[in-house]
CSV table of C-alpha atoms in Angstrom, one decimal:
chain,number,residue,atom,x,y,z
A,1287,UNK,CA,-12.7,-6.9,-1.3
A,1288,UNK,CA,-9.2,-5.8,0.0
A,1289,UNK,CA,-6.3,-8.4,-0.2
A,1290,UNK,CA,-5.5,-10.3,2.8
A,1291,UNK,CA,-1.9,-10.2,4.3
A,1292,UNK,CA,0.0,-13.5,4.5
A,1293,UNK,CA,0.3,-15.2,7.5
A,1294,UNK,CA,2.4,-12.7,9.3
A,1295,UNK,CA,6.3,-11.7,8.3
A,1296,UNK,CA,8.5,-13.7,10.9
A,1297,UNK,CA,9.6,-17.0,9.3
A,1298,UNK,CA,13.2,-18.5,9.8
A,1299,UNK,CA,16.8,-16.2,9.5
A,1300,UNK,CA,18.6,-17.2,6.0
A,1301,UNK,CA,22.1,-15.8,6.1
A,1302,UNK,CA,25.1,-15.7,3.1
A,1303,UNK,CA,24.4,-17.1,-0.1
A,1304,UNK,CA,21.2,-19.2,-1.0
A,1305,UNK,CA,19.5,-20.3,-4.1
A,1306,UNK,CA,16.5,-19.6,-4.0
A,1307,UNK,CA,13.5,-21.5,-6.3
A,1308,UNK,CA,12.2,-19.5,-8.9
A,1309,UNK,CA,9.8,-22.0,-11.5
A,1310,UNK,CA,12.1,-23.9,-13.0
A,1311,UNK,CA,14.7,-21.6,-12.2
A,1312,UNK,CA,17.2,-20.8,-9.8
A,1313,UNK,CA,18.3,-17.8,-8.7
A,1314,UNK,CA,21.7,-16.9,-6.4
A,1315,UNK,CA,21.1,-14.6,-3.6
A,1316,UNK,CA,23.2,-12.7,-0.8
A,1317,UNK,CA,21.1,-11.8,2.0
A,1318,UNK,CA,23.8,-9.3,2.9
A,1319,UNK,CA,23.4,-8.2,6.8
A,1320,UNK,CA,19.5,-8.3,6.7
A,1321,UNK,CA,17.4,-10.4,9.4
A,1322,UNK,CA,14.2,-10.8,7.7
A,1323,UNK,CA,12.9,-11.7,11.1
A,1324,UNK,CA,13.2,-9.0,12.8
A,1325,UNK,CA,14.4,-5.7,10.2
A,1326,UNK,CA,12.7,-3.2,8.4
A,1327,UNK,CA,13.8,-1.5,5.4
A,1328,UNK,CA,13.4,2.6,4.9
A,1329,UNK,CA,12.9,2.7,1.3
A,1330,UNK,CA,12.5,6.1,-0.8
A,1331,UNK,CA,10.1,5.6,-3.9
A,1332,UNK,CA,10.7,8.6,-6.4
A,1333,UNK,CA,8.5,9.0,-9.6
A,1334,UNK,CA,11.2,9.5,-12.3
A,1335,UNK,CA,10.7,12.2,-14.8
A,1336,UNK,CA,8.9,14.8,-12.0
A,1337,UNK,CA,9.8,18.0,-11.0
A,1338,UNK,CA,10.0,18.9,-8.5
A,1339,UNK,CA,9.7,15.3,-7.6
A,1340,UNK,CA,6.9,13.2,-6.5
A,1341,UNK,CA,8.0,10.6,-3.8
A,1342,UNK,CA,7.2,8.8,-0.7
A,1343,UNK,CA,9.3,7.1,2.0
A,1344,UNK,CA,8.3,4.0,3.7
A,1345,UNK,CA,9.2,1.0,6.4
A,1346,UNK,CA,9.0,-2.0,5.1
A,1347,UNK,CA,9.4,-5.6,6.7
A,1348,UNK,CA,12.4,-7.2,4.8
A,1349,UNK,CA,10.8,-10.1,4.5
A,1350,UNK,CA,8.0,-9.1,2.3
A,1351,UNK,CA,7.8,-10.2,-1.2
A,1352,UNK,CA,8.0,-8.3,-4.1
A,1353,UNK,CA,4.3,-8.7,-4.4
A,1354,UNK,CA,4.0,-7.7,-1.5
A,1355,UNK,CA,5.7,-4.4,-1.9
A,1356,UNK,CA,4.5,-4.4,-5.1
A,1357,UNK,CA,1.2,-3.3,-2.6
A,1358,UNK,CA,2.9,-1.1,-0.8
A,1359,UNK,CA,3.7,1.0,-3.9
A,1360,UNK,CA,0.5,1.0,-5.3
A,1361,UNK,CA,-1.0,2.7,-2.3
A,1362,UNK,CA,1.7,5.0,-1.1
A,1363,UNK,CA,1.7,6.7,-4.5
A,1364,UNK,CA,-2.3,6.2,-4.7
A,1365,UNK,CA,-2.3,4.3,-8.0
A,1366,UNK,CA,-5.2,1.9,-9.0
A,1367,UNK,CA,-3.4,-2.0,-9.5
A,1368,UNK,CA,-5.5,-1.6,-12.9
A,1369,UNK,CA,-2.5,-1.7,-15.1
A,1370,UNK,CA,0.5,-4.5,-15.4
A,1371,UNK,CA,4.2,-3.8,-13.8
A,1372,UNK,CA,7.6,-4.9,-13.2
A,1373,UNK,CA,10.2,-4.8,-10.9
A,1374,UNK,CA,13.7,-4.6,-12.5
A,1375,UNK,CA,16.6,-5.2,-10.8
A,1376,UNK,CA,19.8,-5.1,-13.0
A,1377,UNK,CA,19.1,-6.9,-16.1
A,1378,UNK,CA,16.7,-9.1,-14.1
A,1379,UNK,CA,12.6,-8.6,-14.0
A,1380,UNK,CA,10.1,-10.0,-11.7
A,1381,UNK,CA,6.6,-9.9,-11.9
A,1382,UNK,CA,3.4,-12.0,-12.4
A,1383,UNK,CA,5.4,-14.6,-15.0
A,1384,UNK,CA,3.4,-14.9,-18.8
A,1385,UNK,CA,3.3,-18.7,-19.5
A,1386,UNK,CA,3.9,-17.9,-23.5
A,1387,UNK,CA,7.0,-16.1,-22.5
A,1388,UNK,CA,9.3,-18.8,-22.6
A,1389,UNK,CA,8.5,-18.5,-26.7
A,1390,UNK,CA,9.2,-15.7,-27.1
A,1391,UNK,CA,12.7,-15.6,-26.5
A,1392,UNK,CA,14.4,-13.7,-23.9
A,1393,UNK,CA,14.7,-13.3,-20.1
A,1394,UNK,CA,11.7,-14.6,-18.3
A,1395,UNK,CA,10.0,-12.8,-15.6
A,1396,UNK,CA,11.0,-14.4,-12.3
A,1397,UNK,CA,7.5,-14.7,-10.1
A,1398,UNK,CA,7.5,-11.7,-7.7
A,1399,UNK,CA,5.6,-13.9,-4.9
A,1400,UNK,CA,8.8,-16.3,-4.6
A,1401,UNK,CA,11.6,-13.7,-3.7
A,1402,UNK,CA,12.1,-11.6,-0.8
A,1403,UNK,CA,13.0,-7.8,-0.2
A,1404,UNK,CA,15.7,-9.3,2.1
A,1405,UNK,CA,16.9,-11.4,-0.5
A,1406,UNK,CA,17.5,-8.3,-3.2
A,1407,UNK,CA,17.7,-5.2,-1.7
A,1408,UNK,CA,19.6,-6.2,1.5
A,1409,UNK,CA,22.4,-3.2,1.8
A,1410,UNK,CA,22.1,0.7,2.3
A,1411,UNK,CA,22.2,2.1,-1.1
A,1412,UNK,CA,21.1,-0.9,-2.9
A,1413,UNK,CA,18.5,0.1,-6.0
A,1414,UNK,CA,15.8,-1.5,-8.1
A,1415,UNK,CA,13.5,0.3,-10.6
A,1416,UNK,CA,9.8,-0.5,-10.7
A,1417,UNK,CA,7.6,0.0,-13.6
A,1418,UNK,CA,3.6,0.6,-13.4
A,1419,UNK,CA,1.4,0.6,-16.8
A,1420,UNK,CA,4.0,-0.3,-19.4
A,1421,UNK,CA,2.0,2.0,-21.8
A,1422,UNK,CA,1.8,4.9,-19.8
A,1423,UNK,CA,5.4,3.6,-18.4
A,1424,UNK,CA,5.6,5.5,-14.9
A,1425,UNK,CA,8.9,4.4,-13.9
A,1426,UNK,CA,10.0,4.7,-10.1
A,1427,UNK,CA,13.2,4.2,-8.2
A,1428,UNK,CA,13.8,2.5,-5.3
A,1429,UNK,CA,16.3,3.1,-2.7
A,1430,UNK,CA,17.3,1.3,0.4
A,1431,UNK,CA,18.3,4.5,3.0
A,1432,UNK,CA,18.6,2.8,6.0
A,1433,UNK,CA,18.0,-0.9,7.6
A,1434,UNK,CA,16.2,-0.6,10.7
A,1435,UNK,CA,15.6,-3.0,13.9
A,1436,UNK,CA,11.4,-3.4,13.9
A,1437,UNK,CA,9.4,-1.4,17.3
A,1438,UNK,CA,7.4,-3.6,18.8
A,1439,UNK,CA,4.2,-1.1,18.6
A,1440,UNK,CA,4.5,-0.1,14.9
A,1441,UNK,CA,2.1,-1.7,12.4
A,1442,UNK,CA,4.0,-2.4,9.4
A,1443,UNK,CA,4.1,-1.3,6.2
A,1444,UNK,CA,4.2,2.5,7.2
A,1445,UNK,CA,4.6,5.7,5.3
A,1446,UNK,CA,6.4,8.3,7.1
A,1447,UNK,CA,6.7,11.0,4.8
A,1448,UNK,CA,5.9,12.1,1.0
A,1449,UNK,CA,5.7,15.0,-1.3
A,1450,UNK,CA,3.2,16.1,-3.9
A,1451,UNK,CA,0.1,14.1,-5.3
A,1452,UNK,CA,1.0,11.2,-8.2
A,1453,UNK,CA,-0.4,11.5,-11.6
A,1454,UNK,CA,-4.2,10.3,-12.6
A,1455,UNK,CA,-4.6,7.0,-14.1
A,1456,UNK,CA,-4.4,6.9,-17.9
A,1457,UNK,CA,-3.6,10.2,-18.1
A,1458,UNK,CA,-0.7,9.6,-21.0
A,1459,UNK,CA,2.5,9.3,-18.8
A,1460,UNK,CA,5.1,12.2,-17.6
A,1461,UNK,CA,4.5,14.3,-20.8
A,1462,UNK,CA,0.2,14.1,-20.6
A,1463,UNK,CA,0.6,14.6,-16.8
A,1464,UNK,CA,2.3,17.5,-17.0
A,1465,UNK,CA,0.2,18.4,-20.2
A,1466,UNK,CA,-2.9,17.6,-18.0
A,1467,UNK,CA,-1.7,20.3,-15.1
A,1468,UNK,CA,-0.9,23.3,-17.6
A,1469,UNK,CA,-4.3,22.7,-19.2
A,1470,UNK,CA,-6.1,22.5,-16.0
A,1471,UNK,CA,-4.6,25.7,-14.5
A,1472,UNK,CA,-4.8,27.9,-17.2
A,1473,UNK,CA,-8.9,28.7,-18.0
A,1474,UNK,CA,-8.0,29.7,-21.6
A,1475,UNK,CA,-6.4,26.5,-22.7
A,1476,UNK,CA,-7.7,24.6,-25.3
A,1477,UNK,CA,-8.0,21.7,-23.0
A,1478,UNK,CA,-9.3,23.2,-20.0
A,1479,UNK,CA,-12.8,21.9,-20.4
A,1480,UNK,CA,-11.9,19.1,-20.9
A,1481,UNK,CA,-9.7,18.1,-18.2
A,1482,UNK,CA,-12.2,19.4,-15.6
A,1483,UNK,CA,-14.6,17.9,-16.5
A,1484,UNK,CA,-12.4,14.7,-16.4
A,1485,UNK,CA,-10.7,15.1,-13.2
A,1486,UNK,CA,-12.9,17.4,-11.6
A,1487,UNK,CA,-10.3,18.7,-9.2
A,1488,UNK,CA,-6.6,18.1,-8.6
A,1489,UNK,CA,-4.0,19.5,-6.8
A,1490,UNK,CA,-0.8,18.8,-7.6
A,1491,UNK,CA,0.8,20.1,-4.4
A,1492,UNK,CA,-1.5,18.0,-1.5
A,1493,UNK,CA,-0.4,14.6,-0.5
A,1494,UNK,CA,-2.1,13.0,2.6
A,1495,UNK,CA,-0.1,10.7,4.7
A,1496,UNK,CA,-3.1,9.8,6.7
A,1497,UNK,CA,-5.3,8.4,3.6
A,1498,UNK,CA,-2.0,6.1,2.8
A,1499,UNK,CA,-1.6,4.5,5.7
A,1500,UNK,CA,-5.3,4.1,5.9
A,1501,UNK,CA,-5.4,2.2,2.8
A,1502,UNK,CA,-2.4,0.3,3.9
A,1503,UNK,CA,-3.8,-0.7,7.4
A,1504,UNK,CA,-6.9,-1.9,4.9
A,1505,UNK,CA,-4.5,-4.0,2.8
A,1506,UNK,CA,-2.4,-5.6,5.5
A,1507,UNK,CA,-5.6,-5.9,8.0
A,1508,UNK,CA,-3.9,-8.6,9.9
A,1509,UNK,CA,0.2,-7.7,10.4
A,1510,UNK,CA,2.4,-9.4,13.1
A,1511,UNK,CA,4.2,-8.1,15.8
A,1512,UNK,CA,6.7,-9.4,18.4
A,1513,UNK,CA,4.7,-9.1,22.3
A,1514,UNK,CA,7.7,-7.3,24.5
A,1515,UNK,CA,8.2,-10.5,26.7
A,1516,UNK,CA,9.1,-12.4,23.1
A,1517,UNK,CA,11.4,-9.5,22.4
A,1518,UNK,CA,12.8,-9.9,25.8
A,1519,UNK,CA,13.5,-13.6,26.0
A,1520,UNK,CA,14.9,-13.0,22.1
A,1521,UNK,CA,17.3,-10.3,23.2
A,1522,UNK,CA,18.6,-12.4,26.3
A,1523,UNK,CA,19.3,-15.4,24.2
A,1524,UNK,CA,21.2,-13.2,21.9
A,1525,UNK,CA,23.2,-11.7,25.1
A,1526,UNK,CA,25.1,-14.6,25.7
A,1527,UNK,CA,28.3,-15.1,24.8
A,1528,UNK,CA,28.3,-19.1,23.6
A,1529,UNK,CA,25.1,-19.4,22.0
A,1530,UNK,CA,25.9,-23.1,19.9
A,1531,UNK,CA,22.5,-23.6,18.4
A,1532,UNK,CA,21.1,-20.8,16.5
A,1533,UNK,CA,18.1,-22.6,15.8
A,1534,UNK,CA,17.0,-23.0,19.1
A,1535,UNK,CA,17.2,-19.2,19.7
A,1536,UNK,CA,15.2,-18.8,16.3
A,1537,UNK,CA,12.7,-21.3,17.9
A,1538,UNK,CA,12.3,-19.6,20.7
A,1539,UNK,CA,11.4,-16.4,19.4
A,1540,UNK,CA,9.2,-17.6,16.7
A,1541,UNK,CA,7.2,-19.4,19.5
A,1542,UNK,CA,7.1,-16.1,21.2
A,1543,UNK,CA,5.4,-13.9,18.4
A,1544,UNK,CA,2.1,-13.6,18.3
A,1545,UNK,CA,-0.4,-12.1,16.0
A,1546,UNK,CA,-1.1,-8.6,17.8
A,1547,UNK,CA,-5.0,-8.2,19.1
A,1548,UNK,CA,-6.9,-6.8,16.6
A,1549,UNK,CA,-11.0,-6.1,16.6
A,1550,UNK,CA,-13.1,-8.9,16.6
A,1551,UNK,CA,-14.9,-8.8,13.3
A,1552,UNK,CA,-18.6,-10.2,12.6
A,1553,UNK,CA,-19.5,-12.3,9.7
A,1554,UNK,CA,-22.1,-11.7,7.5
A,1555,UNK,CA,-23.4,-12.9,4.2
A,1556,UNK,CA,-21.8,-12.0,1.0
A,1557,UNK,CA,-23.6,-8.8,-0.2
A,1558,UNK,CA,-25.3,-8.2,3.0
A,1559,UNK,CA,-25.4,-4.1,3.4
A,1560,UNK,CA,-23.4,-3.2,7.3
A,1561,UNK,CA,-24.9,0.4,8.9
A,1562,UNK,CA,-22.7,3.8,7.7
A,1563,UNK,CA,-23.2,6.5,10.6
A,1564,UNK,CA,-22.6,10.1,8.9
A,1565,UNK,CA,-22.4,13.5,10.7
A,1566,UNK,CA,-24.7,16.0,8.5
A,1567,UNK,CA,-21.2,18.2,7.6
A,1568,UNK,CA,-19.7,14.5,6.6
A,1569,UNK,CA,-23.1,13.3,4.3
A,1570,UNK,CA,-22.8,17.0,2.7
A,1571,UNK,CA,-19.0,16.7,2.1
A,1572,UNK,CA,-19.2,13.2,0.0
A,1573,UNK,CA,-22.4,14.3,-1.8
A,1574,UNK,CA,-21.4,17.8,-2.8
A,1575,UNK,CA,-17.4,16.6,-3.4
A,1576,UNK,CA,-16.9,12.9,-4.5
A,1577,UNK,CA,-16.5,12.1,-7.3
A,1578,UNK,CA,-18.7,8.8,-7.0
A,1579,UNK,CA,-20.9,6.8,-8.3
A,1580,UNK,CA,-24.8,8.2,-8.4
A,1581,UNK,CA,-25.7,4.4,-7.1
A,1582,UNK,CA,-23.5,5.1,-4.1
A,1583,UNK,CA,-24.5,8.9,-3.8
A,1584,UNK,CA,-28.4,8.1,-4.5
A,1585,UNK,CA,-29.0,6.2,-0.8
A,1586,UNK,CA,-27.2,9.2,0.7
A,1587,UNK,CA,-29.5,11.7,-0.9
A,1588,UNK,CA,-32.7,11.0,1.3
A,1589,UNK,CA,-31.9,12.6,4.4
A,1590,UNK,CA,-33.5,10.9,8.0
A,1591,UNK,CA,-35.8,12.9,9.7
A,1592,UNK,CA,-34.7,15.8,12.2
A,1593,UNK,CA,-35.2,13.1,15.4
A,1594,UNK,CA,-33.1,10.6,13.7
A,1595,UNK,CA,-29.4,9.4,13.5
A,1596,UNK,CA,-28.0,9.6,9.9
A,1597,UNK,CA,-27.5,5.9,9.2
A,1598,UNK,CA,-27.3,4.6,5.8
A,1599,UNK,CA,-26.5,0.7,4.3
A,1600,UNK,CA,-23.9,-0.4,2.1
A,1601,UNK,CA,-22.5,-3.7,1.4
A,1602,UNK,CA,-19.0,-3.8,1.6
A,1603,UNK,CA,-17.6,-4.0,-2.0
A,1604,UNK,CA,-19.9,-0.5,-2.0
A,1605,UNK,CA,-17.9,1.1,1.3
A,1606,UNK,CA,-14.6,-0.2,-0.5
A,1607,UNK,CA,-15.4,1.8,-3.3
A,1608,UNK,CA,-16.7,4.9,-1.4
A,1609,UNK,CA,-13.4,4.6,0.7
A,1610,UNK,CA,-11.9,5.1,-2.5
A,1611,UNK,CA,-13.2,7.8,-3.5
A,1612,UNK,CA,-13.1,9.6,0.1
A,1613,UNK,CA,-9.2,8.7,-0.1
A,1614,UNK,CA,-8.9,10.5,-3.5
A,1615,UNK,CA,-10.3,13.7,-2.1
A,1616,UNK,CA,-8.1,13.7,0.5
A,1617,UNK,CA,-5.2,13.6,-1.2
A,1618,UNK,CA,-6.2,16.2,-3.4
A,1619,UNK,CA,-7.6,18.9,-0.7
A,1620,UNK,CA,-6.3,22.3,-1.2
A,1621,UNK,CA,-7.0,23.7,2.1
A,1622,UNK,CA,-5.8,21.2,5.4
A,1623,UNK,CA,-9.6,21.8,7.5
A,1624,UNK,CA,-11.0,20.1,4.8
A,1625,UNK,CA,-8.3,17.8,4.2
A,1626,UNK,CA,-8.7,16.7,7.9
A,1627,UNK,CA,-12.6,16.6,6.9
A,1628,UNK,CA,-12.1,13.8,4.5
A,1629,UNK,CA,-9.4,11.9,6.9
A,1630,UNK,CA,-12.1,11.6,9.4
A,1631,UNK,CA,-14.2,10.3,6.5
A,1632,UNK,CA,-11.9,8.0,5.6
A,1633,UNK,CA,-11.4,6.6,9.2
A,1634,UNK,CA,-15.0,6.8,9.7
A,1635,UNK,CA,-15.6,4.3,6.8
A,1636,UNK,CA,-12.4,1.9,7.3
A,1637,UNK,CA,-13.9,1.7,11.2
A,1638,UNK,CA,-17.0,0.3,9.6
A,1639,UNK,CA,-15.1,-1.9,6.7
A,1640,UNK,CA,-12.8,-3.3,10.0
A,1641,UNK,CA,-15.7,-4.5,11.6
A,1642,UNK,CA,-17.4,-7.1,9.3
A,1643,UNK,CA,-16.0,-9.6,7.0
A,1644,UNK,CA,-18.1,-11.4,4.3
A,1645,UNK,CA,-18.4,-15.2,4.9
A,1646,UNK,CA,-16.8,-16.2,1.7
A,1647,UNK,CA,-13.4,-14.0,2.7
């Protein structure tokens, strides 16, 4: 089932230098100009070692953790989280921490889920380097381009803009990717064969916005947002010119932001199937194009009769999966009708996924 978000990003303004816990460590940071509270960070994420290059650029809340962004990453550039990474950040790592490291000898790896965006990467210009699948090593940088007050009616995290499709999983890092796309586009290569019948399709060249922020609405199914009378009250406290107690202002308009309306979901039991309704063209499009699982495209395969809707069952670890797939033919549709196709696929399914939560969740 997909992550749930933490309880919301607006927590109390830390300013100038802090120590912040980290284990049984402790590390000095400098927020720099950053309210966690209420900025947003317009980060660039560049694969290292393509050309042209694949990249994506996103808003991020500065107070999310590096696990958090860690996330964010994962689905902008439509990786799997089926492989181990780092985030390096001068001669420091953090990470999910290995117990026996300490035995090794060397730096540790500071826990990602105990330090802040704001707390790092808190300037324009500031960098950090993030490693996913230390075998196949795709290394990406990222940049801090702007700092950015949050809208009230944008749902963060949020990509805004990207070019080209990332790699396939596994497929042997920058030189097998790039091994993988001569092979696959030239029919008299040894490989060719091979690779098709592997990947089935790729495009190098199609990225979809739409399926990212999909899957990140999916992730982070229950953000926070400031209401406009919070914002309001916030900004005229700010307005005056002999404001003694911070706090009080910071109390104020934490007491004002509330967790924006979202879709009441109903419960069910845990592997209880939820209804699918499927246009004929969209039932065609996933059984003739994804690359799924026959136990997910078998219940598809009977169609209803002429006087009925198309309605099949699926519980939700299935949709999740299906999702999945939909998403990866969306980012890799040559032609944009059909890209659009699968988009409304995706929605169609998320819609559904939005609607139910499994009793255990």
């Amino acid at each position: 089932m997909a992550r749930r978000r933490s309880e919301g990003w607006y927590s109390k303004p830390i300013s100038g230098r802090l120590e912040e816990s980290v284990g049984r460590r402790s590390l000095k940071i400098d927020v720099g100009s950053v309210n966690p509270q209420l900025d947003v960070l317009r980060i660039k994420i560049v694969l290292l070692g393509t050309k042209p290059p694949i990249w994506r650029r996103v808003l991020v809340p500065a107070e999310f953790t590096l696990a958090q962004f860690h996330d964010v990453v994962q689905a902008a550039m439509g990786w799997e989280d089926c492989h181990l990474h780092q985030f390096c950040i001068g001669k420091q790592r953090f990470g999910v921490p290995d117990p026996n490291e300490r035995f090794l000898g060397g730096s540790l790896t500071l826990n990602e889920k105990n330090t802040r965006l704001a707390n790092l990467l808190n300037t324009v210009g500031a960098k950090a380097t993030y490693i996913y699948d230390l075998g196949d090593s795709w290394e990406h940088t990222l940049s801090v381009e702007k700092i950015l007050p949050a809208e009230l009616d944008v749902p963060y995290p949020l990509c805004i803009e990207g070019k080209l499709a990332a790699p396939r999983e596994d497929c042997g890092g920058i030189p097998g990717f790039y091994h993988m796309l001569v092979a696959l586009a030239d029919p008299n290569h040894e490989d060719h064969e091979h690779m098709r019948d592997w990947i089935d399709s790729f495009d190098p060249e199609v990225f979809s916005i739409v399926a990212v922020n999909k899957k990140l609405r999916k992730i982070f199914r229950a953000p926070r947002k400031p209401n406009s009378a919070g914002a309001a009250k916030w900004k005229a406290i700010m307005a005056k010119p002999n404001m003694d107690d911070l706090r009080a202002a910071v109390e104020v308009l934490q007491a004002a932001f509330d967790p924006f309306p979202s879709k009441e979901r109903q419960r069910i039991r845990p592997g209880q199937e939820v209804p699918l309704e499927l246009s004929d063209r969209e039932r065609e499009l996933i059984l003739e194009h994804a690359f799924a699982d026959e136990a997910l495209l078998g219940r598809l395969r009977v169609a209803p009769a002429s006087n009925q809707r198309a309605v099949f069952h699926f519980t939700l670890d299935d949709l999740d999966d299906l999702a999945g797939c939909v998403a990866a033919e969306a980012n890799h549709a040559k032609d944009k009708k059909l890209r659009k196709e699968w988009d409304r696929v995706f929605a169609r399914i998320g819609d559904v996924l939005d609607s139910y939560v499994a009793l255990d969740d």
